[in-house]
Short mmCIF file of C-alpha atoms and ligand atoms in Angstrom, two decimals:
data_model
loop_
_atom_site.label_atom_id
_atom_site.label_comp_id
_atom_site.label_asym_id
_atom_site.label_seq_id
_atom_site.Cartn_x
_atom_site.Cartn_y
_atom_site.Cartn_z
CA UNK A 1 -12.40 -2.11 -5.14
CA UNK A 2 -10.07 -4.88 -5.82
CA UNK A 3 -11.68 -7.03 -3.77
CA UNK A 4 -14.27 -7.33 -5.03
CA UNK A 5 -12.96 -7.14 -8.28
CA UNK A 6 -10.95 -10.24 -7.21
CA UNK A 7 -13.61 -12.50 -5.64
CA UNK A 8 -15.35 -12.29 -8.86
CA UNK A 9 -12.32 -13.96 -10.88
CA UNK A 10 -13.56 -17.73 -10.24
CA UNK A 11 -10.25 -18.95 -11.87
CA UNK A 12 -8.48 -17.93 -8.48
CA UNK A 13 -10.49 -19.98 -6.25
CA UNK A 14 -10.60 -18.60 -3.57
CA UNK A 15 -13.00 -20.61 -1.13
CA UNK A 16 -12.55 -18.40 2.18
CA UNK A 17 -16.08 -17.40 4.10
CA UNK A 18 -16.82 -14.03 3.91
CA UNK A 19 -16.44 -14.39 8.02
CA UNK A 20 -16.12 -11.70 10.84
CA UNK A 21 -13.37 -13.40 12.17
CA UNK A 22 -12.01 -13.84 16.23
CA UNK A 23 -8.36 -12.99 15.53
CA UNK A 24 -8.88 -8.99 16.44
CA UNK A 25 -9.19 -7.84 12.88
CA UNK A 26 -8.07 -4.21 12.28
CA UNK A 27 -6.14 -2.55 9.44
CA UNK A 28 -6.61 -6.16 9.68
CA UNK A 29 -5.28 -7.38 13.11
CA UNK A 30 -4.26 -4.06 13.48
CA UNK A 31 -3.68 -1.94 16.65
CA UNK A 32 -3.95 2.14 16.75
CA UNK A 33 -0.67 4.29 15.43
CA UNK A 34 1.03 6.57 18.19
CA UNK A 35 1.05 10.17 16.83
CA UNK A 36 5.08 10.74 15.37
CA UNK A 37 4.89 7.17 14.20
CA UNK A 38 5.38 6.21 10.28
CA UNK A 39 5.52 9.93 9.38
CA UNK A 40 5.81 9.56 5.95
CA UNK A 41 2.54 7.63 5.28
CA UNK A 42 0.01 10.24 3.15
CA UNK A 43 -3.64 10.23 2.09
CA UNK A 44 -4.06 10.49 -1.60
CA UNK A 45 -7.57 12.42 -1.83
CA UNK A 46 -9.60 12.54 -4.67
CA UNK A 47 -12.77 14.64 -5.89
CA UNK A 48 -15.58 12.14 -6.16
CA UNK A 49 -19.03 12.86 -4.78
CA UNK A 50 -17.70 13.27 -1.38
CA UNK A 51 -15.26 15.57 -2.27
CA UNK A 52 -11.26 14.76 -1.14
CA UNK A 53 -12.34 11.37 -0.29
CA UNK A 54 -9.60 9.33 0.98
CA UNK A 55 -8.75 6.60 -1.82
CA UNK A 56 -5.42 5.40 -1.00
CA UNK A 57 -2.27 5.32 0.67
CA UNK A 58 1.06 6.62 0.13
CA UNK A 59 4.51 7.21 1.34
CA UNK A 60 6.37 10.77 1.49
CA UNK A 61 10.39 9.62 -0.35
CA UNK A 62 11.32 12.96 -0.90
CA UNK A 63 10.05 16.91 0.14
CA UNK A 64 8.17 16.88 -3.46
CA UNK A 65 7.50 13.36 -4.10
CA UNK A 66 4.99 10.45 -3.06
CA UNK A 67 5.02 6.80 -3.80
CA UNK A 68 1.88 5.29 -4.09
CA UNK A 69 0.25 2.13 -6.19
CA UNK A 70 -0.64 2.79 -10.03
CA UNK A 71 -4.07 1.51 -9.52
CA UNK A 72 -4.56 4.41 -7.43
CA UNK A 73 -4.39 7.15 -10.11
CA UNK A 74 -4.93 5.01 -13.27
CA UNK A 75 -5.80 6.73 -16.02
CA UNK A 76 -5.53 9.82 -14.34
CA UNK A 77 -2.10 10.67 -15.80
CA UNK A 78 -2.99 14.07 -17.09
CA UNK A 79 -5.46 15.09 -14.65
CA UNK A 80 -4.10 15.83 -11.62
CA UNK A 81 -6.51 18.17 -10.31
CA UNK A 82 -8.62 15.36 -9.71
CA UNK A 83 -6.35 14.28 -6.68
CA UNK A 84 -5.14 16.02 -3.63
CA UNK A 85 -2.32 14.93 -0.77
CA UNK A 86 -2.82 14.94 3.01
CA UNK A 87 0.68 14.27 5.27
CA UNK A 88 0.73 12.48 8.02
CA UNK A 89 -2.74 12.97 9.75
CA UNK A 90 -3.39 11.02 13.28
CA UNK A 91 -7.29 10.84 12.43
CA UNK A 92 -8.29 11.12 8.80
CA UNK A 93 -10.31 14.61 7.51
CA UNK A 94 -9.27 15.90 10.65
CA UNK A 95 -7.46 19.42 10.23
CA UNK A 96 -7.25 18.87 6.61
CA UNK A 97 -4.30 20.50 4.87
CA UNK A 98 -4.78 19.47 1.46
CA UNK A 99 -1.28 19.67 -0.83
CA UNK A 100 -2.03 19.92 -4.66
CA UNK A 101 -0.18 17.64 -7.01
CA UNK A 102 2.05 19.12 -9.92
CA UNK A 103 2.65 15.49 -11.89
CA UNK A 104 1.54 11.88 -12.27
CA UNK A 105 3.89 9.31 -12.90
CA UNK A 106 2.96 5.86 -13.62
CA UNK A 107 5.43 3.15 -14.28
CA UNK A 108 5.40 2.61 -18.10
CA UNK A 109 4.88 -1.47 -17.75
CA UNK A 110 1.90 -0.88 -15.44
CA UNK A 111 -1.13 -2.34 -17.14
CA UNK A 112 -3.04 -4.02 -13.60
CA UNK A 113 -2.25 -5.22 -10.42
CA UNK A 114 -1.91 -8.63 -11.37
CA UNK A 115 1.28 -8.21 -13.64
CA UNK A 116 3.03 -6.09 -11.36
CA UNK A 117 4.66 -2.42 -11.82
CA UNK A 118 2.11 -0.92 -9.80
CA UNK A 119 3.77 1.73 -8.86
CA UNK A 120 3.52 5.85 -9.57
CA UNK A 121 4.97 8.51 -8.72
CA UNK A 122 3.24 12.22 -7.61
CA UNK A 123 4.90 15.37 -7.55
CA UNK A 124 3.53 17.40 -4.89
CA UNK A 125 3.28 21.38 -6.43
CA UNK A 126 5.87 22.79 -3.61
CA UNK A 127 7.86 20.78 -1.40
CA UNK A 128 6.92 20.05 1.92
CA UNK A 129 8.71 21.23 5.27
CA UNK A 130 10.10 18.18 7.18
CA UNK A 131 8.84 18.15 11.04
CA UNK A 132 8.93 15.99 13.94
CA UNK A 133 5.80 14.47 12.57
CA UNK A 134 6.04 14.73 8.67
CA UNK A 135 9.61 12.61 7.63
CA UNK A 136 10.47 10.65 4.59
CA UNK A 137 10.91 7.24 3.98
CA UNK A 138 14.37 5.63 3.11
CA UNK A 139 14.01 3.80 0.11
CA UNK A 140 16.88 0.24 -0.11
CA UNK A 141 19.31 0.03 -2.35
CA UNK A 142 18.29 -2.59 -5.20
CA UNK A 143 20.54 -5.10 -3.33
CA UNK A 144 18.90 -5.50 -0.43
CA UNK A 145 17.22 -9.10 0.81
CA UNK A 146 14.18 -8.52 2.99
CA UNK A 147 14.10 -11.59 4.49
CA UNK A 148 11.06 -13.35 6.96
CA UNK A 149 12.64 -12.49 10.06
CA UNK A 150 13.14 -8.64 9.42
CA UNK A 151 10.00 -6.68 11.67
CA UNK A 152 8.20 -5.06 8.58
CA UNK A 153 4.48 -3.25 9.46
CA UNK A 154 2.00 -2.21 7.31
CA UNK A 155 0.18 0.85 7.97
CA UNK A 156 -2.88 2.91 7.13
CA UNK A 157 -6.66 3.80 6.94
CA UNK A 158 -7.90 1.25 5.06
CA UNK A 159 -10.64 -1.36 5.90
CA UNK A 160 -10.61 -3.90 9.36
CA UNK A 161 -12.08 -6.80 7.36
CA UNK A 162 -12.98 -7.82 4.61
CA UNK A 163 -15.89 -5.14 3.28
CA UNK A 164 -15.52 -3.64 6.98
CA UNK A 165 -14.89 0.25 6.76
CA UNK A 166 -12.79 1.84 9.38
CA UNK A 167 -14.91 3.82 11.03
CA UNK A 168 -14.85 7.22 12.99
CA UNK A 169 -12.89 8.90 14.44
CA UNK A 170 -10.89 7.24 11.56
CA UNK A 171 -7.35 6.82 13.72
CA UNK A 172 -4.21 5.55 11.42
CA UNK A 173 -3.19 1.67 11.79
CA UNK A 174 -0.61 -0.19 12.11
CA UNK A 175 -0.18 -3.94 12.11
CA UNK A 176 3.27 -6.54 11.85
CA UNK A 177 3.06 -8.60 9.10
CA UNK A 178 5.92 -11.33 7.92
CA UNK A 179 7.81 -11.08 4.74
CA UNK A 180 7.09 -13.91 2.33
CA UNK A 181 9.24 -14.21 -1.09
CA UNK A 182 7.17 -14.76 -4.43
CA UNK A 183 7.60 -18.14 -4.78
CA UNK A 184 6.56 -19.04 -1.53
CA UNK A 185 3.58 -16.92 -1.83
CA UNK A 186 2.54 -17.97 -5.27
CA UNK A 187 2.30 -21.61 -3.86
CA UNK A 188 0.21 -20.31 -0.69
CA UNK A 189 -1.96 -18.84 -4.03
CA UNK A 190 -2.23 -22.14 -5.87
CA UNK A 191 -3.71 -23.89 -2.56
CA UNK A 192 -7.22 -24.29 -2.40
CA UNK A 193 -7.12 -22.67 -6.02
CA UNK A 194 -9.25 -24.10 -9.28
CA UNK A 195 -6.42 -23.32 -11.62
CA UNK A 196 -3.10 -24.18 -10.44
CA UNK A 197 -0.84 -23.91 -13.77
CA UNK A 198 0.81 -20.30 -14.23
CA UNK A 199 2.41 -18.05 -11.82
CA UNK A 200 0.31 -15.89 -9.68
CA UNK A 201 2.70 -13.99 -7.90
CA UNK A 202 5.34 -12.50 -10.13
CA UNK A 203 8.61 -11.59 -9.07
CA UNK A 204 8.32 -8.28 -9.65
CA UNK A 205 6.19 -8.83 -6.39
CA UNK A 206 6.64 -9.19 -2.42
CA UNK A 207 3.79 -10.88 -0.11
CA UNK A 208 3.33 -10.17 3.26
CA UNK A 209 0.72 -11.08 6.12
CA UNK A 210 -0.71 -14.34 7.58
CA UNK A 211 -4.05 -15.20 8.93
CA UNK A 212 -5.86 -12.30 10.59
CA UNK A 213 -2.79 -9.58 10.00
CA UNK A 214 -3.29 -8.13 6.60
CA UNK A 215 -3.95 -5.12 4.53
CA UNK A 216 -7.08 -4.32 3.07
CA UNK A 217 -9.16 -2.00 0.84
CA UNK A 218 -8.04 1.65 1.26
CA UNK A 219 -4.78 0.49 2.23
CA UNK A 220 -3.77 0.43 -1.18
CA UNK A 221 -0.71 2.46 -2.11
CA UNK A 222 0.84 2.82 1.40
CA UNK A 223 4.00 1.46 2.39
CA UNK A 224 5.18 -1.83 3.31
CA UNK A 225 8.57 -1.08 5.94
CA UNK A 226 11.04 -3.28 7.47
CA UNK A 227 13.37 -2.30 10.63
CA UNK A 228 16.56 -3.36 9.04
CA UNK A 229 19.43 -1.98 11.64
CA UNK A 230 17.67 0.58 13.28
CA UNK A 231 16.83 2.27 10.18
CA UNK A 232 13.02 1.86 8.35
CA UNK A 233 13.41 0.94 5.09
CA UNK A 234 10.40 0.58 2.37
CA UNK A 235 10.13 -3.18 1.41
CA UNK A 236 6.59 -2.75 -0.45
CA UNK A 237 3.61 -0.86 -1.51
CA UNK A 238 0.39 -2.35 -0.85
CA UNK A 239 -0.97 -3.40 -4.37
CA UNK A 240 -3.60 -6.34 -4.13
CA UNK A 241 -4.89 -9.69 -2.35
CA UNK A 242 -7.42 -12.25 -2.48
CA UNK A 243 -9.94 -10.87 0.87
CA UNK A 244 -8.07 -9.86 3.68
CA UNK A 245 -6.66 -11.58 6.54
CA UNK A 246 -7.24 -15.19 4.94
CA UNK A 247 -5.74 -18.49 5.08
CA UNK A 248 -3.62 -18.84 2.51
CA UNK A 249 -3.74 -15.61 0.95
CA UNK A 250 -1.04 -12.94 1.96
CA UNK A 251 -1.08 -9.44 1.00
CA UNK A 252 0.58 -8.92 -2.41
CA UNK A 253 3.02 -5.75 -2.11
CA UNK A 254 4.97 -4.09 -5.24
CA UNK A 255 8.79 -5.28 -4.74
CA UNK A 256 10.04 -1.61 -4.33
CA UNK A 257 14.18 -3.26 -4.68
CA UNK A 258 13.22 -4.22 -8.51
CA UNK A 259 11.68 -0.21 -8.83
CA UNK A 260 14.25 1.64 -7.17
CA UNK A 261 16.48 2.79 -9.94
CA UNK A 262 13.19 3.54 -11.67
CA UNK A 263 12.25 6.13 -9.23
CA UNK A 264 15.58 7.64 -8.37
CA UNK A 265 15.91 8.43 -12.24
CA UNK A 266 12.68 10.36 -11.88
CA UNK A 267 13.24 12.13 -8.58
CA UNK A 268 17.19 12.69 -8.92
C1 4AZ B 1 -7.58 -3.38 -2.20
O1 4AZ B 1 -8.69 -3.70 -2.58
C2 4AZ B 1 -6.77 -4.40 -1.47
N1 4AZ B 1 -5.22 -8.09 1.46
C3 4AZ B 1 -5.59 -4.04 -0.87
C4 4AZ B 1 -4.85 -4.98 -0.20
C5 4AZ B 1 -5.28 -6.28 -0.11
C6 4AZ B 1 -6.47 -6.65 -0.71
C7 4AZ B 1 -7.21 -5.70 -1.39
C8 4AZ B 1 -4.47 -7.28 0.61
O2 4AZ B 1 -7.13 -2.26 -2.40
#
């Protein structure tokens, strides 16, 4: 949705071929996810003409609560029967056990992707029983640097290319993408770019990805994670981007350190 949304704003630039490209693309430049792996990454499901389609990603933070991208549910605030969650699920619609949400959160500065705060919280209507397959997600402290060497993957459903659905048996992916700071990513934005006064990428904001190794449509919403000492931590949520996979234009990921306070306020 948003990128196409995005190709259409000419101000942006962006010059990249629509290309099938020769770099492997998956999630993009993805490989499959071993079952047990990320096992707090969630389906949000709506009720559209296929009903419980899968629209985005999410992460599991806490028995009762997701984390997922505002886009996702905007204005949907009050209507939650709209929207369904799905744990961790190996192949999507497979086994469905659909969990029905008692709240919508959105982050009160959220007004679209491209000023940040896309973030929102769901409270699930019971909590959910922790397994060997179903886990939460540690969230960082608001101190903590994710720097460009940390291992940080992105995971989920979404599409392998640019307009390229994943398609059956619909198996979860998983791809390593690099950190990149704002500022370094809003200059990777102003290259090849018409309009090159004004920040792009906010600070409020995290990039992530290179050439070939990106997330994509359907992605949206899931969680960004970084190995730092043995434990996974969630660096970012997967918000918006410019195509997937290109030169020059990284995934752009909610900074969850500037939300964290935020969220534990909400989910005590
Ligand atoms: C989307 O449309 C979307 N390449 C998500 C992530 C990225 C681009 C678009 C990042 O939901």
């Amino acid at each position: 949705m948003f990128c196409l949304l995005l190709l259409m704003l000419p101000h942006l630039g962006n010059s990249v071929p629509i290309v099938q490209d020769e770099r492997g693309a998956k999630i993009v430049g993805s490989n499959e996810a071993k079952e047990g792996e990320w096992p707090w990454q969630v389906s949000l499901r709506k009720n559209l003409e296929d009903p419980w389609k899968h629209i985005c990603g999410g992460s599991l933070i806490h028995p009762s609560w997701i984390l997922t991208a505002a886009h996702c549910v905007e204005g949907d605030k009050n209507d939650t029967s709209k929207y369904m969650i799905q744990l961790r699920q190996q192949n999507l619609y497979k086994d469905d056990h659909l969990v029905p949400l008692e709240k919508i959160i959105i982050h009160p500065n959220y007004t679209n992707v491209f000023e940040g705060f896309d973030l929102a919280l769901l409270k699930l209507q019971s909590p959910v029983q922790l397994t060997k397959t179903i886990q939460t997600i540690t969230l960082p402290e608001a101190s903590q640097i994710f720097t460009p060497d940390m291992e940080c993957w992105v995971t989920g459903w979404g599409d392998i290319a640019f307009g390229v659905h994943l398609p059956p048996p619909y198996t979860l992916r998983k791809v390593q993408v690099s950190l990149m700071d704002a500022l370094t990513c809003d200059r990777e934005y102003h290259q090849r770019s018409v309009l090159s006064a004004g920040r792009i990428i906010f600070d409020n904001m995290i990039c992530a990805g290179e050439t070939g190794k990106d997330s994509c449509q359907g992605d949206s919403g899931g969680a960004l994670v970084c190995d730092v000492q043995n434990t996974w931590l969630q660096a970012g949520i997967v918000s918006w981007g410019i195509d997937c996979g290109a030169p020059h234009r990284p995934g752009v990921y909610t900074r969850v350190t500037n939300f964290v306070d935020w969220i534990s306020q909400h989910i005590q």
